[in-house]
Amino acid sequence: MRRMTARPANAHQARLLRLLRDGGPNSRAQLGDQVDLSRSKLAVEVDRLLETGLVVADGLAASRGGRRSHNIRLAPGMRFLGVDIGATSIDVAVTNAELEVLGHLNHPMDVREGPVAVFEQVLVMAAKLKVSGLAEEFDGAGIGVPGPVRFPEGVPVAPPIMPGWDGFPVREALSQELGCPVMVDNDVNLMAMGEQHAGVARSVDDFLCVKIGTGIGCGIVVGGDVYRGTTGSAGDIGHIQAVPEGRACACGNKGCLEAYFSGAALARDAEEAARSGASPELAGRLETSGRLTAVDVAAAAAAGDTAALDLIRAGGNHVGQVIAGLVSFFNPGLVVIGGGVTGLGHTLLASIRTQVYKQSLPLATGNLPIVLGELGPAAGVTGAARLISDHLFSPV
Amino acid sequence: MRRMTARPANAHQARLLRLLRDGGPNSRAQLGDQVDLSRSKLAVEVDRLLETGLVVADGLAASRGGRRSHNIRLAPGMRFLGVDIGATSIDVAVTNAELEVLGHLNHPMDVREGPVAVFEQVLVMAAKLKVSGLAEEFDGAGIGVPGPVRFPEGVPVAPPIMPGWDGFPVREALSQELGCPVMVDNDVNLMAMGEQHAGVARSVDDFLCVKIGTGIGCGIVVGGDVYRGTTGSAGDIGHIQAVPEGRACACGNKGCLEAYFSGAALARDAEEAARSGASPELAGRLETSGRLTAVDVAAAAAAGDTAALDLIRAGGNHVGQVIAGLVSFFNPGLVVIGGGVTGLGHTLLASIRTQVYKQSLPLATGNLPIVLGELGPAAGVTGAARLISDHLFSPV
């Protein structure tokens, strides 16, 4: 399988490629129903796409009366690389053209080791996926990083938890190393795109995807597209004030949401509960492993530890209070909660829901589902593949 | 002048009409530079628009070398009615096709008198504008109401400060009375559209327009278009929690922004300051007129009254704190402050700015202007005319 070099020549071809990506193989007749093209014009565009190799014929379609038409599908050898760089680990996956994850690797790594070390690791993981036979080459790669990104250039800007990354030309450097087109975005935006493509947000146009990991961020989808804001920092809700004159935050302000609830804050509070004697369960776990994470808090809560349950409820109240404000402001059709802390499960979700349904206006919450993400760690890499495919399936 | 009955036949014609509305009379050559049409196709579309009477020839354009082309412009007799129904007053204006306000009337009226009484008054005011010779007929009307609207149907939904309006078919009823197409929207969205068309937000794609009147609301513009949310309640920020466990609000919750700062809250706090002896200036004004409004607080502050200045600063702090969260979330390119309370001027603006620049992340505020609206009461009626013209200048 050689790498695809063709790109759609016009908006009709781009739309056909995206329909095949999102809906899978389809007949010409049914594609025709979905695009605003005459039968003859549709035939011209499909034939041109067949010539480029971006799509291939794929057996006969079910009859709709008259002559049976051939199914077409995206080239079966097309491969995208999805990379999701978190604060403490790296996910790398390979997908086919329909963005199905064919292989997925995870490696713990601190993003503070800097871009050179992190991308060396990414390249090692990408090479492993190739060796396993899942891809010969990559047709494109999407990369998520845990901080704001100047989107057109693919460069992180002033990322608070990523010292050493400010201004690093991620897109250019990775594109050179991988030998394929690369797009870069904030990790939270990619989680939103992943849940939109294959998860709980399918067919929802306007929604929020709140990622609670080491930090907290929010992907904003408006009319089906990610909204990134004027300087790429939209959705940076971790430093919204949750408690006036509250706890000191690493950003220099007081009472920020992240100072009260995030993977980092939860670990700190859990260790405090372990040491103070409030939680025997957490104390035991701290003695065993030397540190505590959200996973420990989830396990302690599942074992009925009151202090752990209280930590989850308090965190859910704080994040729920901020989300309540965002719901009043944005009136979304869905709120998705994702990220590492979702291991805290329904106790967390219940606290968040309570705050939102209590504080937001009934008109905004009447039909508002607040749910956990469906895809887990696959959301980010699927979104990354979606990002690069959106780019490649756009008119040149 | 007879009423326009034609509508653009396709997206190209719609775009040409909007360009002429927003930029005024123009030459075919310069219009051609702005639309993606070949010279011959452009000529066809312009000729068709001339045939409908929606546009007319308007003298010779400046030469760009070669044969001089004719300017074209929107029909000079085209008239839009812009209606802005506030909580305590009604603004009605007539505009030309370029949305310039030709005549503007204001009438104090309590929206709680209900839709029948309010629209009787609107019709009286519209008739006055006709009698004055500014319009023979209206080609369309835009209506703003101070509450959420189910936009496609033009029906207010569960409007907290508008008892008696829930479900009233504003669009249908007004369209019948006025004999022209009508569109209905929330008043805050129209203020945003007005400032975008002719005010401080010209050429800004993503911005927030915070209206502080009797209540508080926020117009959200994304990519040049108003974002209304899933059920039409987007921007309803008056009930975002400003103070945890704070003052009781009319909505039943505690600590809502509107309980701390809005025209109504300010009047209440000012009367309190007058009665308690904290403000001799406000006490004098209360004795004279029997009640206090934002206008009195502004005058007292201008006279150096400390209690009045404190009220403005405290209000600005509360609204600034909520806006700070929205700025972190939405990363807008501009924040416009409008509505009756803007009479409080730069003292208010300074408090809002202080909170936002202190609390939001530097990346979101680095190039963020926070400014007062430019159009005052003309913003709403201009936005109303823009709303109906957007509808009429859309392909049928």
CSV table of C-alpha atoms in Angstrom, one decimal, chain B:
chain,number,residue,atom,x,y,z
B,1,MET,CA,-43.0,52.8,-3.3
B,2,ARG,CA,-44.6,49.4,-3.4
B,3,ARG,CA,-43.5,46.6,-1.0
B,4,MET,CA,-40.8,44.2,-2.2
B,5,THR,CA,-42.1,40.8,-2.8
B,6,ALA,CA,-39.1,39.3,-4.5
B,7,ARG,CA,-36.5,37.2,-2.7
B,8,PRO,CA,-33.0,36.1,-3.9
B,9,ALA,CA,-33.2,33.0,-6.1
B,10,ASN,CA,-29.9,31.5,-5.0
B,11,ALA,CA,-27.0,31.9,-2.6
B,12,HIS,CA,-25.0,34.2,-5.0
B,13,GLN,CA,-27.9,36.7,-5.2
B,14,ALA,CA,-28.3,36.5,-1.4
B,15,ARG,CA,-24.6,37.2,-0.9
B,16,LEU,CA,-24.7,40.2,-3.3
B,17,LEU,CA,-27.7,41.7,-1.4
B,18,ARG,CA,-25.9,41.4,1.9
B,19,LEU,CA,-22.7,42.9,0.5
B,20,LEU,CA,-24.8,45.9,-0.7
B,21,ARG,CA,-26.6,46.1,2.6
B,22,ASP,CA,-23.3,46.1,4.6
B,23,GLY,CA,-21.1,48.1,2.3
B,24,GLY,CA,-23.5,50.4,0.5
B,25,PRO,CA,-23.7,51.1,-3.2
B,26,ASN,CA,-20.9,49.5,-5.2
B,27,SER,CA,-19.7,48.8,-8.7
B,28,ARG,CA,-20.2,45.5,-10.4
B,29,ALA,CA,-16.4,45.3,-10.7
B,30,GLN,CA,-15.8,45.6,-7.0
B,31,LEU,CA,-18.7,43.3,-6.1
B,32,GLY,CA,-17.1,40.8,-8.5
B,33,ASP,CA,-13.9,41.0,-6.4
B,34,GLN,CA,-15.8,39.9,-3.3
B,35,VAL,CA,-17.9,37.0,-4.6
B,36,ASP,CA,-16.5,33.9,-6.2
B,37,LEU,CA,-18.2,34.3,-9.6
B,38,SER,CA,-16.9,34.6,-13.1
B,39,ARG,CA,-17.6,38.0,-14.7
B,40,SER,CA,-20.3,36.6,-16.9
B,41,LYS,CA,-22.1,34.7,-14.1
B,42,LEU,CA,-21.9,37.8,-12.0
B,43,ALA,CA,-23.5,39.8,-14.8
B,44,VAL,CA,-26.4,37.3,-15.0
B,45,GLU,CA,-27.1,37.4,-11.3
B,46,VAL,CA,-26.9,41.2,-11.1
B,47,ASP,CA,-29.3,41.5,-14.1
B,48,ARG,CA,-31.7,39.1,-12.4
B,49,LEU,CA,-31.6,41.2,-9.2
B,50,LEU,CA,-32.2,44.3,-11.3
B,51,GLU,CA,-35.3,42.7,-12.8
B,52,THR,CA,-36.8,41.9,-9.4
B,53,GLY,CA,-36.4,45.5,-8.3
B,54,LEU,CA,-34.4,44.5,-5.2
B,55,VAL,CA,-31.4,46.4,-6.6
B,56,VAL,CA,-31.3,49.4,-8.9
B,57,ALA,CA,-28.6,51.1,-11.0
B,58,ASP,CA,-27.1,54.1,-9.3
B,59,GLY,CA,-24.9,56.2,-11.5
B,60,LEU,CA,-21.4,55.5,-12.9
B,61,ALA,CA,-18.7,54.0,-10.7
B,62,ALA,CA,-15.2,55.4,-10.5
B,63,SER,CA,-13.1,54.2,-13.5
B,64,ARG,CA,-10.7,51.3,-12.9
B,65,GLY,CA,-9.3,51.5,-16.4
B,66,GLY,CA,-11.4,50.4,-19.4
B,67,ARG,CA,-15.1,51.0,-19.7
B,68,ARG,CA,-16.7,52.6,-16.6
B,69,SER,CA,-19.3,50.4,-14.9
B,70,HIS,CA,-22.5,51.3,-13.3
B,71,ASN,CA,-22.8,51.4,-9.5
B,72,ILE,CA,-25.7,49.3,-8.2
B,73,ARG,CA,-27.5,49.6,-4.9
B,74,LEU,CA,-30.4,48.2,-2.9
B,75,ALA,CA,-33.8,49.6,-3.8
B,76,PRO,CA,-33.8,53.1,-2.2
B,77,GLY,CA,-37.4,52.7,-1.1
B,78,MET,CA,-36.9,49.5,0.8
B,79,ARG,CA,-37.9,49.9,4.5
B,80,PHE,CA,-37.4,47.7,7.5
B,81,LEU,CA,-39.2,48.1,10.9
B,82,GLY,CA,-37.0,47.5,13.9
B,83,VAL,CA,-38.8,46.9,17.2
B,84,ASP,CA,-36.9,46.5,20.6
B,85,ILE,CA,-39.2,45.6,23.5
B,86,GLY,CA,-37.4,46.1,26.7
B,87,ALA,CA,-38.6,45.4,30.2
B,88,THR,CA,-39.7,49.0,30.8
B,89,SER,CA,-39.9,50.6,27.3
B,90,ILE,CA,-40.4,50.1,23.6
B,91,ASP,CA,-38.1,51.3,20.8
B,92,VAL,CA,-39.4,51.3,17.3
B,93,ALA,CA,-37.4,52.5,14.3
B,94,VAL,CA,-37.6,52.5,10.5
B,95,THR,CA,-34.4,51.9,8.5
B,96,ASN,CA,-33.5,51.8,4.8
B,97,ALA,CA,-32.1,48.8,3.1
B,98,GLU,CA,-28.6,49.6,4.4
B,99,LEU,CA,-30.1,49.5,7.9
B,100,GLU,CA,-29.5,53.2,8.5
B,101,VAL,CA,-32.0,54.5,11.1
B,102,LEU,CA,-34.3,57.0,9.4
B,103,GLY,CA,-36.7,57.6,12.4
B,104,HIS,CA,-36.7,56.3,15.9
B,105,LEU,CA,-39.4,56.5,18.6
B,106,ASN,CA,-39.3,55.5,22.3
B,107,HIS,CA,-42.2,54.9,24.6
B,108,PRO,CA,-42.1,53.8,28.3
B,109,MET,CA,-44.1,50.7,28.9
B,110,ASP,CA,-44.0,47.7,31.2
B,111,VAL,CA,-43.6,44.5,29.3
B,112,ARG,CA,-45.7,42.8,32.0
B,113,GLU,CA,-48.8,44.5,30.5
B,114,GLY,CA,-48.7,41.6,28.2
B,115,PRO,CA,-48.3,41.0,24.4
B,116,VAL,CA,-51.7,42.4,23.3
B,117,ALA,CA,-51.2,45.8,25.0
B,118,VAL,CA,-47.6,46.0,24.0
B,119,PHE,CA,-48.2,45.2,20.3
B,120,GLU,CA,-51.1,47.7,20.2
B,121,GLN,CA,-48.5,50.3,21.2
B,122,VAL,CA,-46.0,49.0,18.7
B,123,LEU,CA,-48.5,49.3,15.9
B,124,VAL,CA,-49.3,52.9,17.0
B,125,MET,CA,-45.7,53.8,16.9
B,126,ALA,CA,-45.2,52.1,13.5
B,127,ALA,CA,-48.1,54.0,12.1
B,128,LYS,CA,-46.6,57.3,13.4
B,129,LEU,CA,-43.4,56.5,11.5
B,130,LYS,CA,-45.4,55.9,8.3
B,131,VAL,CA,-47.4,59.2,8.8
B,132,SER,CA,-44.1,61.1,9.1
B,133,GLY,CA,-43.4,60.0,5.5
B,134,LEU,CA,-40.4,57.8,6.3
B,135,ALA,CA,-42.1,54.7,5.0
B,136,GLU,CA,-45.1,53.8,2.9
B,137,GLU,CA,-45.0,50.2,3.7
B,138,PHE,CA,-42.5,47.9,5.6
B,139,ASP,CA,-40.7,45.2,3.6
B,140,GLY,CA,-40.2,43.3,6.8
B,141,ALA,CA,-39.9,43.7,10.6
B,142,GLY,CA,-37.6,42.4,13.3
B,143,ILE,CA,-38.8,42.2,16.9
B,144,GLY,CA,-36.7,41.8,20.0
B,145,VAL,CA,-38.2,40.7,23.3
B,146,PRO,CA,-36.5,40.6,26.7
B,147,GLY,CA,-36.5,36.8,27.2
B,148,PRO,CA,-35.6,33.5,25.4
B,149,VAL,CA,-37.3,32.8,22.1
B,150,ARG,CA,-37.9,29.6,20.2
B,151,PHE,CA,-36.3,31.1,17.2
B,152,PRO,CA,-37.6,29.2,14.2
B,153,GLU,CA,-41.3,29.8,15.3
B,154,GLY,CA,-40.7,33.3,16.8
B,155,VAL,CA,-42.4,32.4,20.1
B,156,PRO,CA,-41.1,33.5,23.5
B,157,VAL,CA,-40.6,30.5,25.9
B,158,ALA,CA,-40.9,30.6,29.7
B,159,PRO,CA,-39.7,34.3,29.9
B,160,PRO,CA,-39.2,35.0,33.6
B,161,ILE,CA,-39.8,38.8,33.4
B,162,MET,CA,-42.6,38.5,30.9
B,163,PRO,CA,-45.6,36.8,32.4
B,164,GLY,CA,-48.3,36.4,29.9
B,165,TRP,CA,-46.0,36.0,27.0
B,166,ASP,CA,-45.2,32.3,27.2
B,167,GLY,CA,-46.0,30.7,23.9
B,168,PHE,CA,-47.6,33.9,22.4
B,169,PRO,CA,-47.2,33.6,18.6
B,170,VAL,CA,-45.4,37.0,18.2
B,171,ARG,CA,-44.1,36.3,14.7
B,172,GLU,CA,-47.4,35.1,13.3
B,173,ALA,CA,-49.5,37.8,15.0
B,174,LEU,CA,-47.3,40.7,14.1
B,175,SER,CA,-46.8,39.5,10.5
B,176,GLN,CA,-50.6,39.5,10.1
B,177,GLU,CA,-51.0,43.0,11.6
B,178,LEU,CA,-48.1,44.6,9.8
B,179,GLY,CA,-48.7,42.7,6.5
B,180,CYS,CA,-45.0,41.9,6.1
B,181,PRO,CA,-42.6,39.1,7.1
B,182,VAL,CA,-41.5,39.2,10.7
B,183,MET,CA,-38.7,37.6,12.6
B,184,VAL,CA,-38.4,37.5,16.4
B,185,ASP,CA,-35.3,37.1,18.6
B,186,ASN,CA,-34.1,37.8,22.1
B,187,ASP,CA,-33.3,41.5,22.7
B,188,VAL,CA,-29.7,40.8,23.7
B,189,ASN,CA,-29.0,38.9,20.4
B,190,LEU,CA,-30.3,42.0,18.5
B,191,MET,CA,-28.1,44.3,20.4
B,192,ALA,CA,-25.1,42.2,19.4
B,193,MET,CA,-26.2,42.2,15.8
B,194,GLY,CA,-26.7,46.0,15.9
B,195,GLU,CA,-23.2,46.6,17.3
B,196,GLN,CA,-21.8,44.2,14.7
B,197,HIS,CA,-23.5,45.9,11.8
B,198,ALA,CA,-22.9,49.6,12.7
B,199,GLY,CA,-21.2,49.8,16.0
B,200,VAL,CA,-18.1,48.8,17.9
B,201,ALA,CA,-18.1,45.1,16.8
B,202,ARG,CA,-17.8,45.7,13.1
B,203,SER,CA,-15.5,43.1,11.5
B,204,VAL,CA,-15.2,41.1,14.7
B,205,ASP,CA,-16.1,37.4,14.2
B,206,ASP,CA,-16.3,36.0,17.7
B,207,PHE,CA,-17.5,38.3,20.5
B,208,LEU,CA,-19.7,38.7,23.5
B,209,CYS,CA,-22.2,41.5,24.0
B,210,VAL,CA,-23.3,41.8,27.6
B,211,LYS,CA,-26.5,43.8,28.0
B,212,ILE,CA,-27.1,45.1,31.5
B,213,GLY,CA,-30.6,46.5,31.8
B,214,THR,CA,-33.4,45.5,34.0
B,215,GLY,CA,-31.8,42.1,33.8
B,216,ILE,CA,-28.5,40.8,32.4
B,217,GLY,CA,-28.1,38.8,29.3
B,218,CYS,CA,-25.3,38.1,26.8
B,219,GLY,CA,-25.3,37.9,23.0
B,220,ILE,CA,-22.9,35.3,21.7
B,221,VAL,CA,-21.5,35.7,18.1
B,222,VAL,CA,-19.6,32.8,16.7
B,223,GLY,CA,-18.0,33.1,13.2
B,224,GLY,CA,-20.1,36.2,12.5
B,225,ASP,CA,-23.4,34.6,13.4
B,226,VAL,CA,-25.5,34.8,16.6
B,227,TYR,CA,-25.3,31.5,18.5
B,228,ARG,CA,-28.7,30.8,20.2
B,229,GLY,CA,-28.1,27.5,21.8
B,230,THR,CA,-30.1,24.3,21.7
B,231,THR,CA,-33.4,25.7,23.1
B,232,GLY,CA,-32.8,29.4,22.4
B,233,SER,CA,-31.6,30.3,25.9
B,234,ALA,CA,-27.9,30.7,25.3
B,235,GLY,CA,-26.5,33.8,26.9
B,236,ASP,CA,-28.8,33.8,29.8
B,237,ILE,CA,-26.1,34.7,32.3
B,238,GLY,CA,-28.2,36.6,34.8
B,239,HIS,CA,-28.6,33.5,36.9
B,240,ILE,CA,-25.0,32.3,36.9
B,241,GLN,CA,-23.9,32.0,40.5
B,242,ALA,CA,-21.8,35.1,41.4
B,243,VAL,CA,-21.7,34.4,45.2
B,244,PRO,CA,-22.0,30.9,46.6
B,245,GLU,CA,-24.9,30.8,49.1
B,246,GLY,CA,-25.5,34.5,48.5
B,247,ARG,CA,-28.6,36.7,48.2
B,248,ALA,CA,-31.9,35.1,47.3
B,249,CYS,CA,-32.9,35.6,43.7
B,250,ALA,CA,-36.3,35.8,42.1
B,251,CYS,CA,-35.6,32.6,40.3
B,252,GLY,CA,-35.5,30.6,43.6
B,253,ASN,CA,-31.7,30.1,43.7
B,254,LYS,CA,-29.1,32.0,45.8
B,255,GLY,CA,-26.3,34.2,44.7
B,256,CYS,CA,-27.3,34.8,41.1
B,257,LEU,CA,-25.6,37.6,39.3
B,258,GLU,CA,-28.9,39.4,38.7
B,259,ALA,CA,-29.5,39.5,42.5
B,260,TYR,CA,-26.3,41.5,42.8
B,261,PHE,CA,-26.2,43.7,39.7
B,262,SER,CA,-28.9,44.7,37.2
B,263,GLY,CA,-31.1,47.7,36.8
B,264,ALA,CA,-33.5,46.2,39.3
B,265,ALA,CA,-30.9,45.3,41.9
B,266,LEU,CA,-29.1,48.6,41.5
B,267,ALA,CA,-32.3,50.5,42.1
B,268,ARG,CA,-33.0,48.5,45.2
B,269,ASP,CA,-29.5,49.0,46.6
B,270,ALA,CA,-29.6,52.7,45.8
B,271,GLU,CA,-32.9,53.2,47.7
B,272,GLU,CA,-31.4,51.3,50.6
B,273,ALA,CA,-28.4,53.6,50.5
B,274,ALA,CA,-30.7,56.6,50.4
B,275,ARG,CA,-32.8,55.5,53.3
B,276,SER,CA,-29.9,54.3,55.5
B,277,GLY,CA,-28.3,57.8,55.3
B,278,ALA,CA,-25.2,56.4,53.5
B,279,SER,CA,-25.9,58.6,50.5
B,280,PRO,CA,-27.2,62.2,51.0
B,281,GLU,CA,-27.2,62.6,47.2
B,282,LEU,CA,-29.4,59.6,46.5
B,283,ALA,CA,-31.6,60.5,49.5
B,284,GLY,CA,-32.3,63.9,47.9
B,285,ARG,CA,-33.1,62.3,44.5
B,286,LEU,CA,-35.4,59.7,46.2
B,287,GLU,CA,-37.3,62.5,47.9
B,288,THR,CA,-37.8,64.3,44.7
B,289,SER,CA,-38.9,61.5,42.4
B,290,GLY,CA,-40.1,58.8,44.8
B,291,ARG,CA,-37.9,56.1,43.1
B,292,LEU,CA,-34.4,55.6,42.0
B,293,THR,CA,-32.9,54.2,38.8
B,294,ALA,CA,-29.5,53.6,37.3
B,295,VAL,CA,-29.7,57.2,36.0
B,296,ASP,CA,-29.8,58.5,39.5
B,297,VAL,CA,-26.9,56.4,40.6
B,298,ALA,CA,-24.9,57.7,37.6
B,299,ALA,CA,-25.8,61.3,38.5
B,300,ALA,CA,-24.9,60.8,42.2
B,301,ALA,CA,-21.6,59.2,41.2
B,302,ALA,CA,-20.8,62.1,38.9
B,303,ALA,CA,-21.5,64.4,41.8
B,304,GLY,CA,-18.8,62.5,43.8
B,305,ASP,CA,-21.2,60.6,46.1
B,306,THR,CA,-19.1,57.8,47.6
B,307,ALA,CA,-22.0,55.5,48.3
B,308,ALA,CA,-23.1,55.7,44.6
B,309,LEU,CA,-19.5,55.0,43.4
B,310,ASP,CA,-19.3,52.0,45.8
B,311,LEU,CA,-22.5,50.6,44.3
B,312,ILE,CA,-21.2,50.9,40.8
B,313,ARG,CA,-17.8,49.4,41.7
B,314,ALA,CA,-19.4,46.5,43.6
B,315,GLY,CA,-21.8,45.8,40.7
B,316,GLY,CA,-18.9,45.9,38.2
B,317,ASN,CA,-16.9,43.5,40.4
B,318,HIS,CA,-19.7,41.0,40.4
B,319,VAL,CA,-20.5,41.2,36.7
B,320,GLY,CA,-16.7,41.3,35.9
B,321,GLN,CA,-16.2,38.1,37.9
B,322,VAL,CA,-18.8,36.3,35.8
B,323,ILE,CA,-17.5,37.8,32.5
B,324,ALA,CA,-14.0,36.6,33.5
B,325,GLY,CA,-15.3,33.0,33.6
B,326,LEU,CA,-16.9,33.5,30.2
B,327,VAL,CA,-13.8,35.0,28.7
B,328,SER,CA,-11.7,31.9,29.9
B,329,PHE,CA,-14.4,29.6,28.4
B,330,PHE,CA,-15.1,31.4,25.1
B,331,ASN,CA,-11.9,33.3,24.4
B,332,PRO,CA,-13.7,36.1,22.5
B,333,GLY,CA,-12.0,38.7,20.4
B,334,LEU,CA,-14.1,41.5,22.0
B,335,VAL,CA,-16.4,42.1,24.9
B,336,VAL,CA,-19.1,44.8,24.5
B,337,ILE,CA,-21.0,46.2,27.5
B,338,GLY,CA,-24.4,47.7,26.6
B,339,GLY,CA,-27.8,48.4,28.0
B,340,GLY,CA,-29.3,51.0,30.4
B,341,VAL,CA,-26.6,50.6,33.0
B,342,THR,CA,-23.9,51.7,30.7
B,343,GLY,CA,-24.8,55.2,31.8
B,344,LEU,CA,-22.7,54.3,34.7
B,345,GLY,CA,-19.8,54.7,32.3
B,346,HIS,CA,-16.1,54.3,32.9
B,347,THR,CA,-16.4,53.6,36.6
B,348,LEU,CA,-18.4,50.5,35.8
B,349,LEU,CA,-16.1,49.6,32.9
B,350,ALA,CA,-13.0,49.9,35.0
B,351,SER,CA,-14.3,47.5,37.6
B,352,ILE,CA,-15.3,45.0,35.0
B,353,ARG,CA,-11.9,45.2,33.3
B,354,THR,CA,-10.1,44.8,36.6
B,355,GLN,CA,-11.9,41.6,37.4
B,356,VAL,CA,-11.5,40.1,33.9
B,357,TYR,CA,-7.8,41.1,33.5
B,358,LYS,CA,-7.1,39.8,37.0
B,359,GLN,CA,-8.9,36.5,36.8
B,360,SER,CA,-8.8,35.3,33.2
B,361,LEU,CA,-5.7,33.7,31.7
B,362,PRO,CA,-3.3,36.1,30.0
B,363,LEU,CA,-3.6,34.1,26.7
B,364,ALA,CA,-7.3,35.0,26.6
B,365,THR,CA,-7.0,38.6,27.7
B,366,GLY,CA,-3.7,39.6,25.9
B,367,ASN,CA,-5.5,41.4,23.1
B,368,LEU,CA,-9.0,41.5,24.5
B,369,PRO,CA,-10.8,44.9,24.3
B,370,ILE,CA,-13.6,45.4,26.8
B,371,VAL,CA,-15.6,48.4,25.6
B,372,LEU,CA,-19.0,50.1,25.9
B,373,GLY,CA,-21.4,49.7,23.0
B,374,GLU,CA,-21.4,52.6,20.5
B,375,LEU,CA,-25.0,52.7,19.5
B,376,GLY,CA,-27.0,53.0,22.7
B,377,PRO,CA,-30.7,52.5,22.1
B,378,ALA,CA,-30.1,52.3,18.3
B,379,ALA,CA,-28.3,49.0,18.7
B,380,GLY,CA,-31.4,46.9,19.3
B,381,VAL,CA,-33.5,48.4,16.5
B,382,THR,CA,-30.6,48.2,14.1
B,383,GLY,CA,-30.1,44.6,15.1
B,384,ALA,CA,-33.8,44.0,14.6
B,385,ALA,CA,-33.6,45.4,11.0
B,386,ARG,CA,-30.5,43.2,10.4
B,387,LEU,CA,-32.4,40.1,11.6
B,388,ILE,CA,-35.3,40.5,9.2
B,389,SER,CA,-32.9,41.6,6.3
B,390,ASP,CA,-30.9,38.4,6.9
B,391,HIS,CA,-34.1,36.5,6.5
B,392,LEU,CA,-35.2,38.3,3.4
B,393,PHE,CA,-31.8,38.3,1.9
B,394,SER,CA,-31.6,34.5,2.1
B,395,PRO,CA,-32.4,32.1,-0.8
B,396,VAL,CA,-36.0,31.1,-0.9
